[in-house]
PDB file of C-alpha atoms in Angstrom:
ATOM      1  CA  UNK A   1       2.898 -14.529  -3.461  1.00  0.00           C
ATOM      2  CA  UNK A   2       3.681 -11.684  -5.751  1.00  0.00           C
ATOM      3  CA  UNK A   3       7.230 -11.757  -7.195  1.00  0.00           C
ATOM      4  CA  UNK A   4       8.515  -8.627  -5.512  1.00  0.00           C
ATOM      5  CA  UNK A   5      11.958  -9.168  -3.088  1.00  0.00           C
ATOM      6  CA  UNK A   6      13.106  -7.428  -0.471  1.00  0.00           C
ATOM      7  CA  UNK A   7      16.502  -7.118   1.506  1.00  0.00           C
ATOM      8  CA  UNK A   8      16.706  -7.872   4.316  1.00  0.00           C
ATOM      9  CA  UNK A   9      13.801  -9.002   6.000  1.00  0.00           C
ATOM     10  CA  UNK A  10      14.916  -6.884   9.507  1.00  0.00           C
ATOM     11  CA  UNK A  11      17.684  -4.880  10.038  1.00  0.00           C
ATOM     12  CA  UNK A  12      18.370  -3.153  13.808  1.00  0.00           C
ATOM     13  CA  UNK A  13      20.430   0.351  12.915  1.00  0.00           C
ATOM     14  CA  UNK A  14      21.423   3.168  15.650  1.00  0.00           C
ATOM     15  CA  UNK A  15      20.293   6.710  15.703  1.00  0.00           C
ATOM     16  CA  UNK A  16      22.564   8.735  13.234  1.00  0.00           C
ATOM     17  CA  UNK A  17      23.666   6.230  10.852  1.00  0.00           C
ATOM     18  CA  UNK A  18      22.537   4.951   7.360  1.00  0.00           C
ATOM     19  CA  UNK A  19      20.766   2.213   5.545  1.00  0.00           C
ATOM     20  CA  UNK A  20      20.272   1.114   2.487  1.00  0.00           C
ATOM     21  CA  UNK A  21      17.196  -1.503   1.553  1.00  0.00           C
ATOM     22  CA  UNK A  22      16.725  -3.388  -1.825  1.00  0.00           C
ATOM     23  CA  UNK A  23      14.025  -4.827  -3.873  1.00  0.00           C
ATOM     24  CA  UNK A  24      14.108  -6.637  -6.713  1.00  0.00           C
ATOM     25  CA  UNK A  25      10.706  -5.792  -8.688  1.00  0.00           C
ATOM     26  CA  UNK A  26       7.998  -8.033 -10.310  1.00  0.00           C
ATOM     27  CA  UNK A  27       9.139  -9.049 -14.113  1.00  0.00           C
ATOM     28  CA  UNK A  28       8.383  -7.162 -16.697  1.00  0.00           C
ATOM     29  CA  UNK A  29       7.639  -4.175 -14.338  1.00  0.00           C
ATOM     30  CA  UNK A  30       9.145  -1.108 -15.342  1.00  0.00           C
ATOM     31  CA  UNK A  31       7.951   0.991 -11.788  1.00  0.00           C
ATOM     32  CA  UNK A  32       8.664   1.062  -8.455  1.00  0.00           C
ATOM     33  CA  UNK A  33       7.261   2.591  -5.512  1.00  0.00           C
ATOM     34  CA  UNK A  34       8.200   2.715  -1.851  1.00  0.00           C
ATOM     35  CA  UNK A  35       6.183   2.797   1.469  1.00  0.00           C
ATOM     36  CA  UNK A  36       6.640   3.355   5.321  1.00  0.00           C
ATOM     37  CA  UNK A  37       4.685   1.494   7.035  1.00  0.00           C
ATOM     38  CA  UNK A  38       4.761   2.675  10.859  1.00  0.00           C
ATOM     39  CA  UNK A  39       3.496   0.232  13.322  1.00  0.00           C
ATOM     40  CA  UNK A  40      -0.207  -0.300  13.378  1.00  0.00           C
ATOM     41  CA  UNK A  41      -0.754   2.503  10.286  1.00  0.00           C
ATOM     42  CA  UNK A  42      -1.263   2.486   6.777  1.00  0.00           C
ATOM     43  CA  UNK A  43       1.404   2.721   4.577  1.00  0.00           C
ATOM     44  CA  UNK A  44       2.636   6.435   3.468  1.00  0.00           C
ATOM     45  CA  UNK A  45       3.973   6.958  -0.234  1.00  0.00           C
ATOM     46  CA  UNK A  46       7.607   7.765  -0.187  1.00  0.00           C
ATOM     47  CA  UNK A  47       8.531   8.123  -3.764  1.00  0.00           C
ATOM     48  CA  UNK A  48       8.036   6.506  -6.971  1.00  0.00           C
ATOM     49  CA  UNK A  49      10.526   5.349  -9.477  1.00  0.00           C
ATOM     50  CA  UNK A  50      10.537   5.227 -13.397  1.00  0.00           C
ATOM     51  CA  UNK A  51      12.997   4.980 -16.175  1.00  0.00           C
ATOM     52  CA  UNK A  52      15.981   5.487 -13.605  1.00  0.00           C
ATOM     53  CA  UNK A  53      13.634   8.617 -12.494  1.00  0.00           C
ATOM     54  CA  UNK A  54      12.161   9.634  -9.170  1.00  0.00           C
ATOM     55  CA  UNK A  55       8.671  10.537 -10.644  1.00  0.00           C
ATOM     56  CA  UNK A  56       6.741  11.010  -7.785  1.00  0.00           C
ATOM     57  CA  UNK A  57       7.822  11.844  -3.697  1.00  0.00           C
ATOM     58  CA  UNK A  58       5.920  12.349  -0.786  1.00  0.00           C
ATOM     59  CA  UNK A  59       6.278  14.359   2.231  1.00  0.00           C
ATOM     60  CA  UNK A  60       9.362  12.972   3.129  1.00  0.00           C
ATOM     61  CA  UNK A  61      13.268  14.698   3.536  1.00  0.00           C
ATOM     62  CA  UNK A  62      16.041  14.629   1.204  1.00  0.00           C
ATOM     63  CA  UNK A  63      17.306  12.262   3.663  1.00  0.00           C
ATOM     64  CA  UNK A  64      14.857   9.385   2.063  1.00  0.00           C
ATOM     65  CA  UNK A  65      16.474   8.830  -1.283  1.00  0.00           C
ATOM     66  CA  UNK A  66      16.560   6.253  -4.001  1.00  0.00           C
ATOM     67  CA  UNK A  67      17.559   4.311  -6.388  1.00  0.00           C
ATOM     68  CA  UNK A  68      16.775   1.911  -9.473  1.00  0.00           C
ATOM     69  CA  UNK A  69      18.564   0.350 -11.762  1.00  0.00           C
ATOM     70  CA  UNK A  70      18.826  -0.852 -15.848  1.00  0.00           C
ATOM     71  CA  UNK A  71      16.934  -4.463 -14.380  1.00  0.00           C
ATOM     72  CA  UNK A  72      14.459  -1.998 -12.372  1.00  0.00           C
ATOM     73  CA  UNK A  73      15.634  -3.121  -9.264  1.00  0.00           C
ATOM     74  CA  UNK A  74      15.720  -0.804  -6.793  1.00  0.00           C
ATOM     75  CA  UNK A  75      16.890   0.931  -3.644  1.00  0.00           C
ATOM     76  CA  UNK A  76      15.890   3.173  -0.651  1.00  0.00           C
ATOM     77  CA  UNK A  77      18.329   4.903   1.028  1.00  0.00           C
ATOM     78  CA  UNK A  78      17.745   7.193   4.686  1.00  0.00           C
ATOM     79  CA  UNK A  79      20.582   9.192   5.850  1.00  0.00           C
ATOM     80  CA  UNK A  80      20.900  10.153   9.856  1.00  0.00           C
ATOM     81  CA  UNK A  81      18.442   7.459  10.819  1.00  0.00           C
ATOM     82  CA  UNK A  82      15.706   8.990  13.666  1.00  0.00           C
ATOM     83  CA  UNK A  83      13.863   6.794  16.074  1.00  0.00           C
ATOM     84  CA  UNK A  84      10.751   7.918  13.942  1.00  0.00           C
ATOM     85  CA  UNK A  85      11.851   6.178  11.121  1.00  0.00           C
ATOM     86  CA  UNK A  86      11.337   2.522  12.870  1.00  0.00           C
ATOM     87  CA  UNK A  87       8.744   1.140  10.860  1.00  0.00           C
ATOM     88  CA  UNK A  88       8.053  -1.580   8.109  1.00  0.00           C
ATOM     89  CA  UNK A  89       9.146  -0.316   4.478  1.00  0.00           C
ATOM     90  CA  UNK A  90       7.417  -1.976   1.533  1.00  0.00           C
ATOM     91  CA  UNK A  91       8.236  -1.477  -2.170  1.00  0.00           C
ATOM     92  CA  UNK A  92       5.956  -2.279  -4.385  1.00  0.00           C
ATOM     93  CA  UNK A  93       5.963  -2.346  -8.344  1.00  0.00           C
ATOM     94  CA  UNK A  94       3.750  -1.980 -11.333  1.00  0.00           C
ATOM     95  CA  UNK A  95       3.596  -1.831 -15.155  1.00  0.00           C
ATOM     96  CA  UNK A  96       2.996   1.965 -16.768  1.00  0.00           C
ATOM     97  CA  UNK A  97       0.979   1.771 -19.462  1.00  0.00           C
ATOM     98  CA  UNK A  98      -0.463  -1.615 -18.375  1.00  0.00           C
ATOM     99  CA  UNK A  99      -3.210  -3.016 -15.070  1.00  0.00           C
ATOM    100  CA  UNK A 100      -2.340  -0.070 -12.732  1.00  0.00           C
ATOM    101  CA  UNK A 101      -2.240  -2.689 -10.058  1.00  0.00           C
ATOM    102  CA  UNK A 102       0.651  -2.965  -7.521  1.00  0.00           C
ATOM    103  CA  UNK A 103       2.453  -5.722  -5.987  1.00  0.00           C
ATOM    104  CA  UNK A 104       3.977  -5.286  -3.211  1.00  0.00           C
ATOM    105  CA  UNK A 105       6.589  -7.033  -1.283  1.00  0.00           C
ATOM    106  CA  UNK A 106       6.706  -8.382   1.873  1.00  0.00           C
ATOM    107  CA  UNK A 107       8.726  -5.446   3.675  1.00  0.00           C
ATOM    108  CA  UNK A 108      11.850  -4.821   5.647  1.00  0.00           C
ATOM    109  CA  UNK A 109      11.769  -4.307   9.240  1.00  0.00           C
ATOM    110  CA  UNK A 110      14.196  -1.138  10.219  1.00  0.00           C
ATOM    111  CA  UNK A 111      14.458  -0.902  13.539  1.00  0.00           C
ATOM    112  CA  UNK A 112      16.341   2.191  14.973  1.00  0.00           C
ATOM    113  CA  UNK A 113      17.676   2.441  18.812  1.00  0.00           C
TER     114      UNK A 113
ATOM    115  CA  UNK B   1      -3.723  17.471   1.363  1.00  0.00           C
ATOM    116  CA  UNK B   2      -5.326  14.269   0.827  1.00  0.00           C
ATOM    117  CA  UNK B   3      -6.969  11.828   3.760  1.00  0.00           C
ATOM    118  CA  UNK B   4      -8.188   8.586   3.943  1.00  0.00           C
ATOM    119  CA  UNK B   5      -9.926   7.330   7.097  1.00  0.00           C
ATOM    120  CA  UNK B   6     -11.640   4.252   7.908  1.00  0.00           C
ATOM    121  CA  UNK B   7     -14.979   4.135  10.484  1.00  0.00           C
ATOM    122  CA  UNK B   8     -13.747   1.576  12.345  1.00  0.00           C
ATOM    123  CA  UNK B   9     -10.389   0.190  13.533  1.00  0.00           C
ATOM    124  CA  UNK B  10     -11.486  -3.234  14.515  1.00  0.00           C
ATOM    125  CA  UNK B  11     -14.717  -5.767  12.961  1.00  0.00           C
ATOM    126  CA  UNK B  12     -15.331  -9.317  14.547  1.00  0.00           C
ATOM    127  CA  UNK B  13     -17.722 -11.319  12.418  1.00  0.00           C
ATOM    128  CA  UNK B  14     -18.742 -15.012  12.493  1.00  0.00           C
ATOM    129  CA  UNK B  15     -17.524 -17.026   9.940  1.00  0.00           C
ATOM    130  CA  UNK B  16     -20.400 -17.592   6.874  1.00  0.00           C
ATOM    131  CA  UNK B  17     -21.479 -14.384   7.533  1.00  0.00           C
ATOM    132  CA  UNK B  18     -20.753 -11.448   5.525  1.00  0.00           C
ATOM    133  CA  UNK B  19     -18.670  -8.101   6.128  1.00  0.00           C
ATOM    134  CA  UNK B  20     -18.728  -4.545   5.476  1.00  0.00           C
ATOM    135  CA  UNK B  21     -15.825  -2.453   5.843  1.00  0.00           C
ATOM    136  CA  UNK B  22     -16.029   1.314   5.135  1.00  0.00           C
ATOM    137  CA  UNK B  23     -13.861   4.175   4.332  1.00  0.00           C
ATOM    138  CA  UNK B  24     -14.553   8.105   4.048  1.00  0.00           C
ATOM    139  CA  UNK B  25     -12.159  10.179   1.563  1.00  0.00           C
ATOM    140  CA  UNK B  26     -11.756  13.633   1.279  1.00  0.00           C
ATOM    141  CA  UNK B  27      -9.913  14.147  -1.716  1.00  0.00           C
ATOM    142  CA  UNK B  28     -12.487  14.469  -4.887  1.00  0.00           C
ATOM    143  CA  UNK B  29     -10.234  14.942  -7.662  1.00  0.00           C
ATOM    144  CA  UNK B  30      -9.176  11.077  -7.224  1.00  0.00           C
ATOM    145  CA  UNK B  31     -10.381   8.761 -10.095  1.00  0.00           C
ATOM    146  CA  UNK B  32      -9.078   5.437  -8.739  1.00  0.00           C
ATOM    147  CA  UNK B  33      -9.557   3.702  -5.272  1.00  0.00           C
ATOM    148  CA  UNK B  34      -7.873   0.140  -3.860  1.00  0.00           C
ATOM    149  CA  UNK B  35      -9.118  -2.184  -1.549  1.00  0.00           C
ATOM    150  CA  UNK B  36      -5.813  -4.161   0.216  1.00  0.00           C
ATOM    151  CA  UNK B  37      -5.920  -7.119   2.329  1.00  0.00           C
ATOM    152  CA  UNK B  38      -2.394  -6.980   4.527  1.00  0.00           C
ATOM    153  CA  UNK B  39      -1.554 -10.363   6.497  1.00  0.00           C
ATOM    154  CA  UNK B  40       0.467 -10.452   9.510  1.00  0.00           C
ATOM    155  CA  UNK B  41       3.779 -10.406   8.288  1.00  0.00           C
ATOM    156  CA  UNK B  42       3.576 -10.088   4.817  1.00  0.00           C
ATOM    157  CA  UNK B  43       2.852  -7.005   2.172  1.00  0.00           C
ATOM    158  CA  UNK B  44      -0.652  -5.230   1.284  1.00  0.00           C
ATOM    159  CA  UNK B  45      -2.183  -7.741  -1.519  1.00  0.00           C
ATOM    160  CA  UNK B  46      -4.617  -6.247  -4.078  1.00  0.00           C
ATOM    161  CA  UNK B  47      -8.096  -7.195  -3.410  1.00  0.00           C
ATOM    162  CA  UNK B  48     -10.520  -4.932  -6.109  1.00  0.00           C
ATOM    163  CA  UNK B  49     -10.396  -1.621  -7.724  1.00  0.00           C
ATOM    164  CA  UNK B  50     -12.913   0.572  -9.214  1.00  0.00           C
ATOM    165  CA  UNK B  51     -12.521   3.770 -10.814  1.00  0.00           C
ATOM    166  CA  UNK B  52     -14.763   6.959 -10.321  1.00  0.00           C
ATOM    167  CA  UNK B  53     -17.197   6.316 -13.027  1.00  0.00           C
ATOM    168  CA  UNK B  54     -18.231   3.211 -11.608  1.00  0.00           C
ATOM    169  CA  UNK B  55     -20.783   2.864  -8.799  1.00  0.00           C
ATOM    170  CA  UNK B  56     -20.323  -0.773  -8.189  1.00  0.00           C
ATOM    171  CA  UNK B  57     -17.714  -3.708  -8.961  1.00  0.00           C
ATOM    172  CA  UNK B  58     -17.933  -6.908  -8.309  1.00  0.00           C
ATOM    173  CA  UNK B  59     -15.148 -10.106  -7.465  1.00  0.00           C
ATOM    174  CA  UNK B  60     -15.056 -13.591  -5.974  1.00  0.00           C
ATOM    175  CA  UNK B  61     -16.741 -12.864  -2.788  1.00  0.00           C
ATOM    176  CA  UNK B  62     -16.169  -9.298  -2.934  1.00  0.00           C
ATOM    177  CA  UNK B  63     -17.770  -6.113  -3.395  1.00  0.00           C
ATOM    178  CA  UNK B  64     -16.552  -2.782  -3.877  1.00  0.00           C
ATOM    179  CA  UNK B  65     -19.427  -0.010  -3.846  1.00  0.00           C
ATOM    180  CA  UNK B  66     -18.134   4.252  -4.533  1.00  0.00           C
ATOM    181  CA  UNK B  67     -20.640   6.511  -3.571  1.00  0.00           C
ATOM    182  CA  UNK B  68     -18.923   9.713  -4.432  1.00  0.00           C
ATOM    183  CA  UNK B  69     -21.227  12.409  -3.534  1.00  0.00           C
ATOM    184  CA  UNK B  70     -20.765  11.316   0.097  1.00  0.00           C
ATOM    185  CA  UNK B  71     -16.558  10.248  -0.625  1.00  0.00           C
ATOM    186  CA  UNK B  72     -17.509   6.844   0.386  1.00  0.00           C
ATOM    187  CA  UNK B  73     -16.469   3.522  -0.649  1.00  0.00           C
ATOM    188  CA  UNK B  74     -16.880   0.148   1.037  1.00  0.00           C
ATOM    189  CA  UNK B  75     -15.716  -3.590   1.126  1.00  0.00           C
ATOM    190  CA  UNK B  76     -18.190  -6.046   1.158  1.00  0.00           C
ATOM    191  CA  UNK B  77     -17.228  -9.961   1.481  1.00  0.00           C
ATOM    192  CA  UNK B  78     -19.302 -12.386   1.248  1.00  0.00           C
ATOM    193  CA  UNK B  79     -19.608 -15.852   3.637  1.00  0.00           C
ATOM    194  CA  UNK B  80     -16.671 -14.485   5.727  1.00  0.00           C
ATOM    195  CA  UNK B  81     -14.167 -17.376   6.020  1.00  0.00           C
ATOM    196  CA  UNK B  82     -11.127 -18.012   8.549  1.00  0.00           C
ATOM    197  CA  UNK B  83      -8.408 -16.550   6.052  1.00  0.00           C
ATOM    198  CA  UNK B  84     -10.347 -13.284   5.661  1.00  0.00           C
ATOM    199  CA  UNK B  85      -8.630 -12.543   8.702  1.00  0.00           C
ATOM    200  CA  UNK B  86      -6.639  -9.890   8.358  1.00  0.00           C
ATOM    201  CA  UNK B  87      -5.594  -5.952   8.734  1.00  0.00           C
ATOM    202  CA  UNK B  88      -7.819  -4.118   5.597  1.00  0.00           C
ATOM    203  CA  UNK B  89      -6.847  -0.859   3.436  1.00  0.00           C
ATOM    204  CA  UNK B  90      -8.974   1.707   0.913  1.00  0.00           C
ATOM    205  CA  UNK B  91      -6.490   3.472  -0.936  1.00  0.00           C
ATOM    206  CA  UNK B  92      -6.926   5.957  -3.525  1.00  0.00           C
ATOM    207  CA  UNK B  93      -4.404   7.019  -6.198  1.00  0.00           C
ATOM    208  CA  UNK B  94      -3.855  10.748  -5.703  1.00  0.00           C
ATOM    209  CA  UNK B  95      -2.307  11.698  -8.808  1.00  0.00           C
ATOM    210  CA  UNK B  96      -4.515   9.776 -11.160  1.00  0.00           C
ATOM    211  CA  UNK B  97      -1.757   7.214 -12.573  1.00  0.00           C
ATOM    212  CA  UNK B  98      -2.619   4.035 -10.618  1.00  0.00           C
ATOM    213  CA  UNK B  99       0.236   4.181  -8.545  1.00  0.00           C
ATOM    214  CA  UNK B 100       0.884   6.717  -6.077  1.00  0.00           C
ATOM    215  CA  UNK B 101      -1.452   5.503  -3.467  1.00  0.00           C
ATOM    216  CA  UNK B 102      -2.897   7.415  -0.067  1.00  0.00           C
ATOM    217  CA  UNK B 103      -3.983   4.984   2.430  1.00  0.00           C
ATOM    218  CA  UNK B 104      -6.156   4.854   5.055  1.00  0.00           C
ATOM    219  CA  UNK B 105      -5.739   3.699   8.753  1.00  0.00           C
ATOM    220  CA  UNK B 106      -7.252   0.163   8.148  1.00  0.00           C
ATOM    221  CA  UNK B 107      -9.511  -2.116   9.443  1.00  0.00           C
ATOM    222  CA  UNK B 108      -8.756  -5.206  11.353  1.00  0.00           C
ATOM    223  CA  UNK B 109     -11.320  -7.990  10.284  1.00  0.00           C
ATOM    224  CA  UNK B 110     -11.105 -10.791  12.659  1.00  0.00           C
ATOM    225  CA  UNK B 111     -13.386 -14.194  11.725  1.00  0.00           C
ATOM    226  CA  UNK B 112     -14.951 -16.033  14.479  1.00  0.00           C
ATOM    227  CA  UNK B 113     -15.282 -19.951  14.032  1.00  0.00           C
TER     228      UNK B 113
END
């Protein structure tokens, strides 16, 4: 098990509303990345995280937007919620400047009716 | 933009014997490519890397081989066990810093007793 937390493990949401998902990232890691995973896919790259910094974003709306904080925790947050945005998200953290590897957490379920 | 495909979506293999799993890329610019192993339930887990000036790279049980005149790379696992079983991903990093991955569509590697 890697050390990367996420919040909450499923969470059921309507059409038009917001959500916001947390992850705590592994120690000592000072970057985090988030992914959608949709059901039976490979994740997609949402944006990446550094220094308080969104360093990195891919082809997703302003309506995906994050987070992280001083302990490099951090959040994702999506605005007017679509039925396309059911899918597992997954953060996942690593060290710049050290192993490029990732470690990801185990997800959070967003469901949207 | 950049893609990442696999040649198969499903590979049943008996246990002890050994797998290949294969992925085509299109994107040549890419110096660094990820092999993931994703259990039900839980988060991609790093498997093997190997960068672009590397042909071959070898782990416990597992093989990575890049054959990038063709924008090929493979998985190969050795004596297939029980807890191989499980959804696989090549990934590449498309911006060259180890962590803003592409990934494909995976593979689903299920071991026969």
């Amino acid at each position: 098990e890697t050390g990367v937390t996420q919040s909450p493990t499923h969470l059921i949401k309507t059409r038009g509303q917001q959500v916001t998902l947390r992850c705590s990232s592994q120690s000592g890691h000072n970057t985090v990345s988030w992914y959608q995973q949709a059901l039976g896919q490979g994740p997609q790259f949402i944006f990446q995280y550094y220094r308080e910094e969104e360093n990195g974003r891919g082809n997703f709306p302003p309506r995906f937007s994050g987070l992280q904080f001083p302990n490099y925790s951090s959040e994702l947050n999506v605005n007017a919620l679509e039925l396309d945005d059911s899918a597992l998200y997954l953060c996942a953290s690593s060290l710049v400047g050290g192993s490029y590897e990732q470690y990801f957490g185990p997800g959070t379920r967003l469901t949207v009716t | 933009g950049e893609s990442v495909g696999l040649h198969l979506p499903t590979l049943s293999v008996q246990e002890g014997d050994n797998s290949i799993i294969n992925c085509a890329y299109s994107n040549s610019a890419s110096d660094y490519f990820i092999w993931y192993k994703q259990e039900s339930g839980k988060g991609p887990q790093f498997i093997i890397d190997i960068r672009s000036n590397m042909d071959k790279r070898q782990g416990q049980r597992v093989t990575v081989l890049l054959n990038k005149t063709v924008k090929h790379l493979s998985l190969q696992i050795a004596a297939t066990q029980p807890g191989d079983s499980a959804v696989y991903f090549c990934a590449l990093d498309f911006n060259n810093a180890g962590n803003m991955l592409t990934f494909g569509g995976g593979t689903r590697l299920m071991v026969k007793p």
